[in-house]
Coordinates of C-alpha atoms and ligand atoms in Angstrom, one line a residue:
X519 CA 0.0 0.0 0.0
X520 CA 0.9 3.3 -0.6
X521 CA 1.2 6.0 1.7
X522 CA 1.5 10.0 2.1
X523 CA 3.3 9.8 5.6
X524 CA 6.9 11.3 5.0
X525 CA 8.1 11.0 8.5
X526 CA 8.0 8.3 11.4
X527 CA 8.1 11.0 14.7
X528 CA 9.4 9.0 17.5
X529 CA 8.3 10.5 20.9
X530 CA 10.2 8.8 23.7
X531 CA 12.9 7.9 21.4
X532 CA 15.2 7.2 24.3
X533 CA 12.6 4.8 26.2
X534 CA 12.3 1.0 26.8
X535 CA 9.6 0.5 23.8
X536 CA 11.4 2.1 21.3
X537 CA 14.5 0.6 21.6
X538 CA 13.6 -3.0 22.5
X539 CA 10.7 -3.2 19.9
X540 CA 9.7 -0.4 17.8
X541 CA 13.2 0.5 16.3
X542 CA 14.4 -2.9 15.6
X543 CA 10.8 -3.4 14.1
X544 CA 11.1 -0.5 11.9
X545 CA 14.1 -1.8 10.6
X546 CA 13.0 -5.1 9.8
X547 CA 9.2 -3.6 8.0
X548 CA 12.1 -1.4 5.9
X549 CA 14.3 -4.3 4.9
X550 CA 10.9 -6.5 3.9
X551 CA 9.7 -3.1 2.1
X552 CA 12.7 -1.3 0.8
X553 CA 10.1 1.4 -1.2
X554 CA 9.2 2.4 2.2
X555 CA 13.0 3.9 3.0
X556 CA 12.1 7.0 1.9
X557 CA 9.9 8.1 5.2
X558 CA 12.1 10.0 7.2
X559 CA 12.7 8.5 11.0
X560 CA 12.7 11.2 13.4
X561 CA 13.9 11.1 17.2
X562 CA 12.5 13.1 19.6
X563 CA 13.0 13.0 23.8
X564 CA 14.0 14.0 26.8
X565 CA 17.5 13.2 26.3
X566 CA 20.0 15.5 25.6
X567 CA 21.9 13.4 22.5
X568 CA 23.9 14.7 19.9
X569 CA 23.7 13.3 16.5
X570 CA 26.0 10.5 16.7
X571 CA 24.7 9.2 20.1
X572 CA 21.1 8.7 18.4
X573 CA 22.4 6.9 15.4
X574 CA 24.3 4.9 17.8
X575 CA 20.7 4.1 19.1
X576 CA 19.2 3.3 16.2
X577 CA 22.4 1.3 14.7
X578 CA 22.0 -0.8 18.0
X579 CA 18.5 -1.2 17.9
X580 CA 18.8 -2.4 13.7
X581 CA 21.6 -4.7 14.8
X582 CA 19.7 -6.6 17.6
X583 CA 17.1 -7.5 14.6
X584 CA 19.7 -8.5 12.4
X585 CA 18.7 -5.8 10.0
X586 CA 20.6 -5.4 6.7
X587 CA 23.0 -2.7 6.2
X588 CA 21.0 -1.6 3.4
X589 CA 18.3 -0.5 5.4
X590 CA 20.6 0.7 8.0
X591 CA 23.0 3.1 5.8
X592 CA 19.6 4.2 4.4
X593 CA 18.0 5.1 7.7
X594 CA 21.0 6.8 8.9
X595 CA 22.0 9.5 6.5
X596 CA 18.7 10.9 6.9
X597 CA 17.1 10.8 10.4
X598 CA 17.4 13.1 13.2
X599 CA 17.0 13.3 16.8
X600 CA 15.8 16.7 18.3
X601 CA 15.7 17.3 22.0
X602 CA 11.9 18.0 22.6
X603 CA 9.7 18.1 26.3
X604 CA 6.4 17.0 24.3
X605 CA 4.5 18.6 27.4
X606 CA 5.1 21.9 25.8
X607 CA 3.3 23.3 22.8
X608 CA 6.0 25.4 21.5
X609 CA 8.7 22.7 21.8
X610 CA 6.7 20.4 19.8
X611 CA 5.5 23.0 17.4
X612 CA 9.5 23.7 17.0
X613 CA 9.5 19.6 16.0
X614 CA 6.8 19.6 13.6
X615 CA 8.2 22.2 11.7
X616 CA 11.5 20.0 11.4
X617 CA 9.8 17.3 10.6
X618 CA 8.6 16.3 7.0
X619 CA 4.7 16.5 6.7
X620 CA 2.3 14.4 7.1
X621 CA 4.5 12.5 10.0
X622 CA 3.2 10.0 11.4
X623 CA 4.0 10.5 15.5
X624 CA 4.4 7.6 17.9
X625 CA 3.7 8.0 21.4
X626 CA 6.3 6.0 22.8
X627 CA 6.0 7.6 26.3
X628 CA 4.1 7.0 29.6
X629 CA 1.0 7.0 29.7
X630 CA 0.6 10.1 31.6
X631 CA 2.9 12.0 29.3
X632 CA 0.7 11.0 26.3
X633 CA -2.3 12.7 27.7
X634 CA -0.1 16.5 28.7
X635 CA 1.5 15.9 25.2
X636 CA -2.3 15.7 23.3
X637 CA -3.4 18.5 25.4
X638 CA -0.1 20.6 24.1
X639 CA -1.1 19.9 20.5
X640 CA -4.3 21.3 20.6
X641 CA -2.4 24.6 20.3
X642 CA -0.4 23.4 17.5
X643 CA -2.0 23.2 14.1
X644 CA -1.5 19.9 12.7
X645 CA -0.7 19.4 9.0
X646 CA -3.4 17.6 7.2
X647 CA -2.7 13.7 7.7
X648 CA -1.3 13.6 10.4
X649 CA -1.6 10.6 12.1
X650 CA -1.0 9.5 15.6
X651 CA -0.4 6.4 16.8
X652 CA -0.3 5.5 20.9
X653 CA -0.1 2.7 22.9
X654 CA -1.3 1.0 25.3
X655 CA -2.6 1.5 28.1
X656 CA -4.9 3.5 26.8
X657 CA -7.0 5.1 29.4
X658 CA -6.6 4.0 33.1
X659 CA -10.5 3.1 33.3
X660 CA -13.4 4.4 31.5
X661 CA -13.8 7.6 31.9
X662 CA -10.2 8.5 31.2
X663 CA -10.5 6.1 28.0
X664 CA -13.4 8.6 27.1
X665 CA -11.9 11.5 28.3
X666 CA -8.4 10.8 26.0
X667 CA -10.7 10.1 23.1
X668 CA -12.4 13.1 23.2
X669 CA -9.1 14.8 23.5
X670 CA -8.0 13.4 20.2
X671 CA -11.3 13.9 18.1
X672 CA -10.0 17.7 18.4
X673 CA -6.5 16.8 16.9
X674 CA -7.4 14.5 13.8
X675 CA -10.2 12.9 12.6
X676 CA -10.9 9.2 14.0
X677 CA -9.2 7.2 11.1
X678 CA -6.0 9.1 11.8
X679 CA -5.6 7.1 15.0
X680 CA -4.0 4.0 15.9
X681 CA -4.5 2.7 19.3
X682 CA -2.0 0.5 19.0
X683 CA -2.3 -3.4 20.7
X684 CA 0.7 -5.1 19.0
X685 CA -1.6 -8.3 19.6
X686 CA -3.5 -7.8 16.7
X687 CA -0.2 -7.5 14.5
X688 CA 0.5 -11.2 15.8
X689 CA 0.3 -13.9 12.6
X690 CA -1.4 -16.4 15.1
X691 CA -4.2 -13.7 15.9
X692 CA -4.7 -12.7 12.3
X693 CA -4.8 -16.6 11.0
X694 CA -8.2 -16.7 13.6
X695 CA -9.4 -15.4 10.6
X696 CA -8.4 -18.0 8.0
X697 CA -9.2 -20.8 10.2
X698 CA -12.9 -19.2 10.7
X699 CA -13.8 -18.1 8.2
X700 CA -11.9 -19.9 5.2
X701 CA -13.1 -23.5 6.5
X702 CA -16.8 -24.9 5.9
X703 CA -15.2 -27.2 8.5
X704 CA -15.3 -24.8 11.4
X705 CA -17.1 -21.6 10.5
X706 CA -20.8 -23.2 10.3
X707 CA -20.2 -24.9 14.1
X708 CA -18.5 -21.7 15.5
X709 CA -21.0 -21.0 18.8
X710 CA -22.9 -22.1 21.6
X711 CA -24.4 -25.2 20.2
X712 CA -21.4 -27.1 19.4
X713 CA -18.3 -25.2 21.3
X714 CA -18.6 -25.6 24.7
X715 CA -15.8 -23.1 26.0
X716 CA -13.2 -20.7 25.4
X717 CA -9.5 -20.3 27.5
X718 CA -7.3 -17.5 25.6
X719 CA -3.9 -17.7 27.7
X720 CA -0.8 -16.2 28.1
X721 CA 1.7 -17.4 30.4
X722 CA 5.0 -16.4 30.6
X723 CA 7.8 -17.5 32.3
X724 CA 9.3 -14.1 32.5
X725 CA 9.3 -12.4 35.8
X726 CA 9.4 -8.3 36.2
X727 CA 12.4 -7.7 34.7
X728 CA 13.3 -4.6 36.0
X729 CA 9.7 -3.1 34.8
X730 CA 8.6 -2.0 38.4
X731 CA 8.2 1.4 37.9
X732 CA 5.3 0.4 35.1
X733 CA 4.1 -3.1 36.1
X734 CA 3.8 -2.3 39.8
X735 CA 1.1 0.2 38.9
X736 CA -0.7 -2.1 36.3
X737 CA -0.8 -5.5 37.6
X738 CA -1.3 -9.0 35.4
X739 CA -5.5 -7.8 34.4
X740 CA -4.7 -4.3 33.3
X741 CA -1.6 -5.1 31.4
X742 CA -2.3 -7.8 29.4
X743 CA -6.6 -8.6 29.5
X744 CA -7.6 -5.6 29.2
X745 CA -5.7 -4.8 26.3
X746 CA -4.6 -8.0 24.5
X747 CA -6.8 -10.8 25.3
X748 CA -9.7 -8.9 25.1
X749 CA -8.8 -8.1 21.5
X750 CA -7.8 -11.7 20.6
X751 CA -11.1 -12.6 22.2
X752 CA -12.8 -9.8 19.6
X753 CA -11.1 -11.8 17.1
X754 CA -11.7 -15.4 17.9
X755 CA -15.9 -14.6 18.9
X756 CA -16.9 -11.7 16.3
X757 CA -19.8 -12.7 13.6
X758 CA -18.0 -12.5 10.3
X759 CA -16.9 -9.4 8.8
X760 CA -18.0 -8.7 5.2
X761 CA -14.5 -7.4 4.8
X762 CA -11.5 -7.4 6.6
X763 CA -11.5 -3.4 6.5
X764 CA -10.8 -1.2 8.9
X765 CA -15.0 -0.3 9.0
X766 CA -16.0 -4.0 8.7
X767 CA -13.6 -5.9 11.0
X768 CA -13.9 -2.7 13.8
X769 CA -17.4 -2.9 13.6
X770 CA -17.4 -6.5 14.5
X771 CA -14.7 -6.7 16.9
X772 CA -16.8 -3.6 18.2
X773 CA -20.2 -5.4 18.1
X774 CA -19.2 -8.0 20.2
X775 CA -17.1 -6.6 22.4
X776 CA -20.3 -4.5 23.7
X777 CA -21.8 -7.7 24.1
X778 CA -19.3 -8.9 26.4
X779 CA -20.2 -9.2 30.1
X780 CA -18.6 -10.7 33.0
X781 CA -19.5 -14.1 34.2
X782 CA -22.8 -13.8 36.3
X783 CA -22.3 -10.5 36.7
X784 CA -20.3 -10.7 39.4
X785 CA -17.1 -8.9 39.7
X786 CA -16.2 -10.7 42.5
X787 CA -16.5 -14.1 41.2
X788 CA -15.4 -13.2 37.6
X789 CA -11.7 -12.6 38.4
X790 CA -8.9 -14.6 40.1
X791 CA -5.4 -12.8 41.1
X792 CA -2.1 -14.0 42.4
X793 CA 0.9 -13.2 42.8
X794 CA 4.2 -15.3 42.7
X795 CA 6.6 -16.0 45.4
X796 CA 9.9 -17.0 45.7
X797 CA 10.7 -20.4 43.1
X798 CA 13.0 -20.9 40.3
X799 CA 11.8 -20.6 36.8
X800 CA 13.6 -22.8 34.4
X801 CA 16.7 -23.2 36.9
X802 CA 16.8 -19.2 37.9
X803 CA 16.3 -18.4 41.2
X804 CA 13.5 -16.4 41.0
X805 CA 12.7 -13.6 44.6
X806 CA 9.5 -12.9 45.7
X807 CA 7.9 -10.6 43.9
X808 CA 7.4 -8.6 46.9
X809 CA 11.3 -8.1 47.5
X810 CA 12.0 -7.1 43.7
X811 CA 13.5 -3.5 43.6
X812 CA 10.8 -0.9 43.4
X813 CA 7.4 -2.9 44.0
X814 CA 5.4 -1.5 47.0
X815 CA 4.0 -5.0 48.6
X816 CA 1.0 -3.0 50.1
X817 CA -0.2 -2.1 46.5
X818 CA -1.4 -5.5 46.2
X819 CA -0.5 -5.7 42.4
X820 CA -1.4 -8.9 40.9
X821 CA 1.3 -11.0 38.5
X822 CA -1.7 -13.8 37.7
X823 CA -5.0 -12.6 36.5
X824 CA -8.0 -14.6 35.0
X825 CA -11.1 -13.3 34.1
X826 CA -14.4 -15.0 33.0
X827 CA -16.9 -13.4 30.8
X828 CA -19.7 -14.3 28.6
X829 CA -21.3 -12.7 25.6
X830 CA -24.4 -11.9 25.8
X831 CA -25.8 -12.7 22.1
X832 CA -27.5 -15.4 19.8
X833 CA -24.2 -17.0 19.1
X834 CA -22.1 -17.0 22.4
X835 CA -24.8 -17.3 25.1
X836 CA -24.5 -19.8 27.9
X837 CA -20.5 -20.1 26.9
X838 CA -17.8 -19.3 29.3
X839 CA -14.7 -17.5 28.2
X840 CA -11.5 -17.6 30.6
X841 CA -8.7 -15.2 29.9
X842 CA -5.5 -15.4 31.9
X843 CA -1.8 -14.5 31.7
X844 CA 0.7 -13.8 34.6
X845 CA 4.0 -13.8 34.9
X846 CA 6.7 -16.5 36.7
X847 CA 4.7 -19.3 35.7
X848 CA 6.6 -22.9 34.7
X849 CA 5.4 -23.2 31.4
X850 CA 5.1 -20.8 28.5
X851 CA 2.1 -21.3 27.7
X852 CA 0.3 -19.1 24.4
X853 CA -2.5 -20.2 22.9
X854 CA -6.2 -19.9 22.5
X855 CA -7.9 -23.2 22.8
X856 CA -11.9 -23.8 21.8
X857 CA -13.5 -26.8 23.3
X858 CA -15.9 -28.6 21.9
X859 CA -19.1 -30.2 23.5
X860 CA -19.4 -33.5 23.1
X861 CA -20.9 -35.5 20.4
X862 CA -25.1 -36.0 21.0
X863 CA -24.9 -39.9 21.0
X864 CA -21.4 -42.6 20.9
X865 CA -23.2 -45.6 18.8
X866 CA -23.0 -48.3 21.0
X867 CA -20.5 -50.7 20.9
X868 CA -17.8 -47.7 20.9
X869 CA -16.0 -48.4 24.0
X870 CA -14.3 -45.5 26.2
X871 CA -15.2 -41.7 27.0
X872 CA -14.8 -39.5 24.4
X873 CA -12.9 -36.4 25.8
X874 CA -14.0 -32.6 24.3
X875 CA -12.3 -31.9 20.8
X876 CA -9.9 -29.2 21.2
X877 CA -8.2 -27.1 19.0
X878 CA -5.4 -24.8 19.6
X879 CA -4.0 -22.0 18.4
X880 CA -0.4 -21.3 19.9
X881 CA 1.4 -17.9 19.3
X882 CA 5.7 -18.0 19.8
X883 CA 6.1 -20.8 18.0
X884 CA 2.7 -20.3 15.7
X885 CA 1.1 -23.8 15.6
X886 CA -2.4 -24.8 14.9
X887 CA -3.2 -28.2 16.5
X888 CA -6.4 -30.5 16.5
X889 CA -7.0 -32.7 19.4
X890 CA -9.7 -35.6 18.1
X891 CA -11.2 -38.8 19.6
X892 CA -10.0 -41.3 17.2
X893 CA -11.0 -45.7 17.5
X894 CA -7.9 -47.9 18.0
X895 CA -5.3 -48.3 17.3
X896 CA -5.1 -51.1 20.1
X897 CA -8.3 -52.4 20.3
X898 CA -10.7 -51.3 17.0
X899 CA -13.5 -50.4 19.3
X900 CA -11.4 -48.3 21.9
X901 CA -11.8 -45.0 21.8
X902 CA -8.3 -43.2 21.6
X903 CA -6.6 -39.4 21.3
X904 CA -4.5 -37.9 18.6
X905 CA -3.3 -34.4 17.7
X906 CA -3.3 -33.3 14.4
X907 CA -0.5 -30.6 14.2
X908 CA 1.0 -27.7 11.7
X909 CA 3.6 -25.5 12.3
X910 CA 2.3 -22.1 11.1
X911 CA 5.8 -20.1 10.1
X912 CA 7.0 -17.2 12.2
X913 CA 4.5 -14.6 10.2
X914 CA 6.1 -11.6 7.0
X915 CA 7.0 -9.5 10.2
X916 CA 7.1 -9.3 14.1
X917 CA 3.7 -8.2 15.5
X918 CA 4.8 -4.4 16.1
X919 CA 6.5 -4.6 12.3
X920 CA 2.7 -5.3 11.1
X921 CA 1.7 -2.4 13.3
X922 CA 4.2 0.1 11.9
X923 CA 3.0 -0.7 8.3
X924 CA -0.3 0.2 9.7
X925 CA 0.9 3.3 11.0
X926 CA 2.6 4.2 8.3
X927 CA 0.4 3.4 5.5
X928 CA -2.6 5.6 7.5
X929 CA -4.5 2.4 7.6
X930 CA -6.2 1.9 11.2
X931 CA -6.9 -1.9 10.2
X932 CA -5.4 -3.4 12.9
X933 CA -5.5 -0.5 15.9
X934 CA -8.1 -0.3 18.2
X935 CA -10.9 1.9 17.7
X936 CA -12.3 4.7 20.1
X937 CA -15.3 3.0 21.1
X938 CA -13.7 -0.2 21.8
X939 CA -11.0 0.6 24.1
X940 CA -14.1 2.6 26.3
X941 CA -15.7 -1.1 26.1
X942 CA -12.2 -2.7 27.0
X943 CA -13.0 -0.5 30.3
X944 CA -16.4 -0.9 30.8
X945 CA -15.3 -4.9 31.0
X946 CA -12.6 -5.1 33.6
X947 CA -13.1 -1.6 35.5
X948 CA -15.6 -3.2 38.2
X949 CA -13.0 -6.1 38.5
X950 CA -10.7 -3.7 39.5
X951 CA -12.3 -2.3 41.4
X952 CA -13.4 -5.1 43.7
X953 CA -10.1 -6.0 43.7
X954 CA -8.5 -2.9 44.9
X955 CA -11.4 -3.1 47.5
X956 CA -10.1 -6.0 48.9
X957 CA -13.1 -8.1 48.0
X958 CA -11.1 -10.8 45.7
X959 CA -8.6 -12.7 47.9
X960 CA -5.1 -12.5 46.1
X961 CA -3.8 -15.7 46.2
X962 CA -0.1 -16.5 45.9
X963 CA 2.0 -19.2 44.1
X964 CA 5.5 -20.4 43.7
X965 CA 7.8 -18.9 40.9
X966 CA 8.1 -21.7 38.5
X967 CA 4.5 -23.7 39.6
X968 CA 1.5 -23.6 37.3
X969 CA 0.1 -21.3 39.5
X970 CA -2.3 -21.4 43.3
X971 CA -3.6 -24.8 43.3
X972 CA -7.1 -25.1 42.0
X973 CA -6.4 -23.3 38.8
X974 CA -4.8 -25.2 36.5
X975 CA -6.6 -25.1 33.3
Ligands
NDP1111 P1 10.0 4.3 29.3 O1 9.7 5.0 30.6 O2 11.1 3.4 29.2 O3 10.2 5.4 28.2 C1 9.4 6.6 28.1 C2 10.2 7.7 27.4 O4 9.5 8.9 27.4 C3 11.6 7.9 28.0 O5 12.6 8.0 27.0 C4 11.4 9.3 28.7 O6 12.5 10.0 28.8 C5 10.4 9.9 27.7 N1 9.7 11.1 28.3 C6 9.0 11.1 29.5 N2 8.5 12.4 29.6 C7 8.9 13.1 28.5 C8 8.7 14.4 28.1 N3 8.0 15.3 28.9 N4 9.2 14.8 27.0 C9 9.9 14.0 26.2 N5 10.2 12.7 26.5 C10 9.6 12.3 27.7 O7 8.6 3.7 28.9 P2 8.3 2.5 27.9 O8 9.2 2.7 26.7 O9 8.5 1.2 28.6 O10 6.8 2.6 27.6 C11 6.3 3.6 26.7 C12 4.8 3.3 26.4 O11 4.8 2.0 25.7 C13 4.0 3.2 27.6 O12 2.7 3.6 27.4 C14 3.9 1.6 27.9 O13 2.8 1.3 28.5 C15 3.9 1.2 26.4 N6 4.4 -0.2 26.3 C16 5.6 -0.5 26.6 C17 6.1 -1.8 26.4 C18 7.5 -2.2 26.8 O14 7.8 -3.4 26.7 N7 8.3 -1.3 27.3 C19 5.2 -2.9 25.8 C20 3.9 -2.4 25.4 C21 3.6 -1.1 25.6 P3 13.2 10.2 30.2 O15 13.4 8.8 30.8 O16 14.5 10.9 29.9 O17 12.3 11.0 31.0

């Protein structure tokens, strides 16, 4: 696709994000589409760097991605790095008239700083196309989700901006929409009648990793579910699109998002937190999470969050769906599995229990597997298991490399709409709440188990 963005704007060029992820991305989107070498990459931060310190940065980043030194040479005769406090209107005007227009800008800073740096630009005119792109998360509840939408309908129009969950660049999320929707095999039994539940799941064995200053403050539920799974559970549950557009596949992801409720109602009952204690994850002595530097114990934060919901609509009714991810956990574990019921009637004579057909999609390796009730191979009339298995290949780029060719292109396909990060809110905020009233008991578990006992899926 071809796009009128001249410049990639990088606010919070010195940050955590862009270094680790969006850099190194960028490279590797510019080496799989050279014609897109042209848009300028612009730097701008708190940091006081000099030109040779920021292409050190971005040389760094490009090598850690193994990005040619094509794209490299290319990137670095022509991009800049200007010292810039996005809180202040003049100091950003100062960078948008250095910067090549339309730029795309990237809000690659905290959350906080997002919001005073939207306010500042709403004295700045903006050049027509502008598009702005920020992450996640968006919103600390509701009404801030609201009130920072409302803040950016006065800087560009709606399709201008990416609310950007890297989930929805994954391959394994996107192929949900193959394996629905391209298969008479699965898209005519996709609901209530024949699937009998839903677990989307991301355990990692990772532990803080030095992110207390962020993760303290977020916890397991806000970081990952009410961002990420709650978009790959948009993906896996909406009614098909017509198109996969950025109106048709929004409006569904949208439709049943609003649908979604939380199991009985109940925020209590709903949601399940932990957090880990001292254990050893894949031989590394892991502390308690309590005694890593800069976490406040008395916050409460959780590192292992599962939420239930169901949606509320002809298709889903009656059908739990169990999201959870947390952190210090045994196994990796990344997949979305969809449960079958089981079949009406086993012809007599069958011997054995037929167990629920499952069938998994795993992100980090992508796989697609197929667990079936087979007869034999012992005994004919046995009833036995198999797994039907594919490796799915690594994807054309890395999730936040799909995002940036989004963001570049102007095409909002895969960010999150307005409307839906408000419903993202309206889903988890009572959770929240209950739990930062106490009223959810946060359980704890070993580093390195598969988490409290009682919730192993
Ligand atoms: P960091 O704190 O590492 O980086 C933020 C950057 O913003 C720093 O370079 C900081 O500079 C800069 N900054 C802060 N205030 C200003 C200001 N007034 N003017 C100019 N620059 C400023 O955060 P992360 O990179 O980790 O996160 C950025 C965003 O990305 C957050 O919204 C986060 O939730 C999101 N995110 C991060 C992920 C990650 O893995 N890091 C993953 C997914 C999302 P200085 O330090 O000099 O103040």
């Amino acid at each position: 696709m071809t796009s009128s963005i001249k410049a990639f704007l990088l606010l919070g060029a010195s940050g955590d994000l862009s270094g680790r992820l969006l850099l190194p991305a960028l490279g590797q989107l510019l080496d799989a589409e050279p014609e897109r070498r042209s848009v300028r990459l612009v730097g701008a931060g708190s940091e006081d760097w000099d030109a040779d310190t920021w292409k050190q940065r971005v040389r760094t980043a490009f090598e850690s991605a193994s990005v040619s030194t094509e794209t490299l040479d290319a990137v670095l005769a022509d991009t800049r790095y200007l010292r810039t406090d996005v809180s202040d209107a003049g100091q950003l005007r100062t960078l948008l008239e250095a910067t090549p227009a339309p730029a795309a800008l990237y809000f690659a800073l905290p959350p906080a700083v997002t919001v005073l740096a939207c306010t500042a630009l709403t004295e700045v005119e903006l050049p027509e196309g502008t598009v702005l792109a920020l992450e996640k998360p968006f919103g600390t509840d509701q009404q801030s989700a609201t009130d920072l939408n409302h803040l950016l309908t006065q800087l560009v129009p709606e399709g201008q901006v990416h609310r950007v969950d890297h989930f929805l660049g994954r391959s394994t999320v996107l192929n949900l929409l193959g394996v629905r929707f391209a298969n008479r095999l699965f898209e005519p039994i996709w609901n209530s009648t024949h699937i009998e539940r839903v677990d989307v799941v991301f355990d990692e064995q990772l532990t803080l990793e030095n992110r207390a200053r962020y993760y303290d403050s977020a916890g397991a539920l806000m970081d990952m579910i009410q961002s990420h799974l709650l978009q790959v559970l948009a993906v896996a549950t909406m009614d098909p699109p017509a198109a996969v557009n950025e109106i048709d596949l929004r409006d569904a992801m949208a439709s049943v998002l609003r649908a979604t409720r939380l199991w009985d109602d109940d925020p209590v009952t709903a949601g399940r937190r932990a957090r880990y204690t001292a254990g050893t994850v894949e031989e590394r002595l892991v502390p308690d999470y309590t005694a890593e530097p800069g976490v406040d114990p008395d916050r409460g934060t959780e590192t292992l969050a599962e939420l239930t919901v169901g949606i509320d609509n002809a298709r889903w009714a009656g059908v739990p769906f169990r999201l959870r991810s947390g952190k210090a956990l045994g196994e990796r574990r990344k997949e979305v599995i969809i449960s079958f019921r089981q079949p009406v009637h086993l012809p007599t004579g069958l011997r054995g229990q037929p167990a629920s057909d499952q069938l998994r999609l795993r992100m980090g390796p992508d796989q697609i597997s197929f667990d079936m009730n087979v007869n034999g191979p012992a005994d004919p009339l046995v009833l036995d298991r198999v797994r039907l298995e594919a490796d799915l290949g690594a994807g054309r780029l890395p999730a936040y490399g799909e995002v940036l060719a989004g963001v570049l292109d102007g095409d909002p396909l895969l960010s999150v709409r307005g409307d839906t990060a408000e419903q993202c809110w309206r889903i988890v905020d009572p959770v929240l709440q209950a739990w930062r009233a106490g009223r959810t008991p946060l359980e704890t578990y070993a580093a390195g188990s598969d988490g409290p006992e009682g919730w192993a899926l």
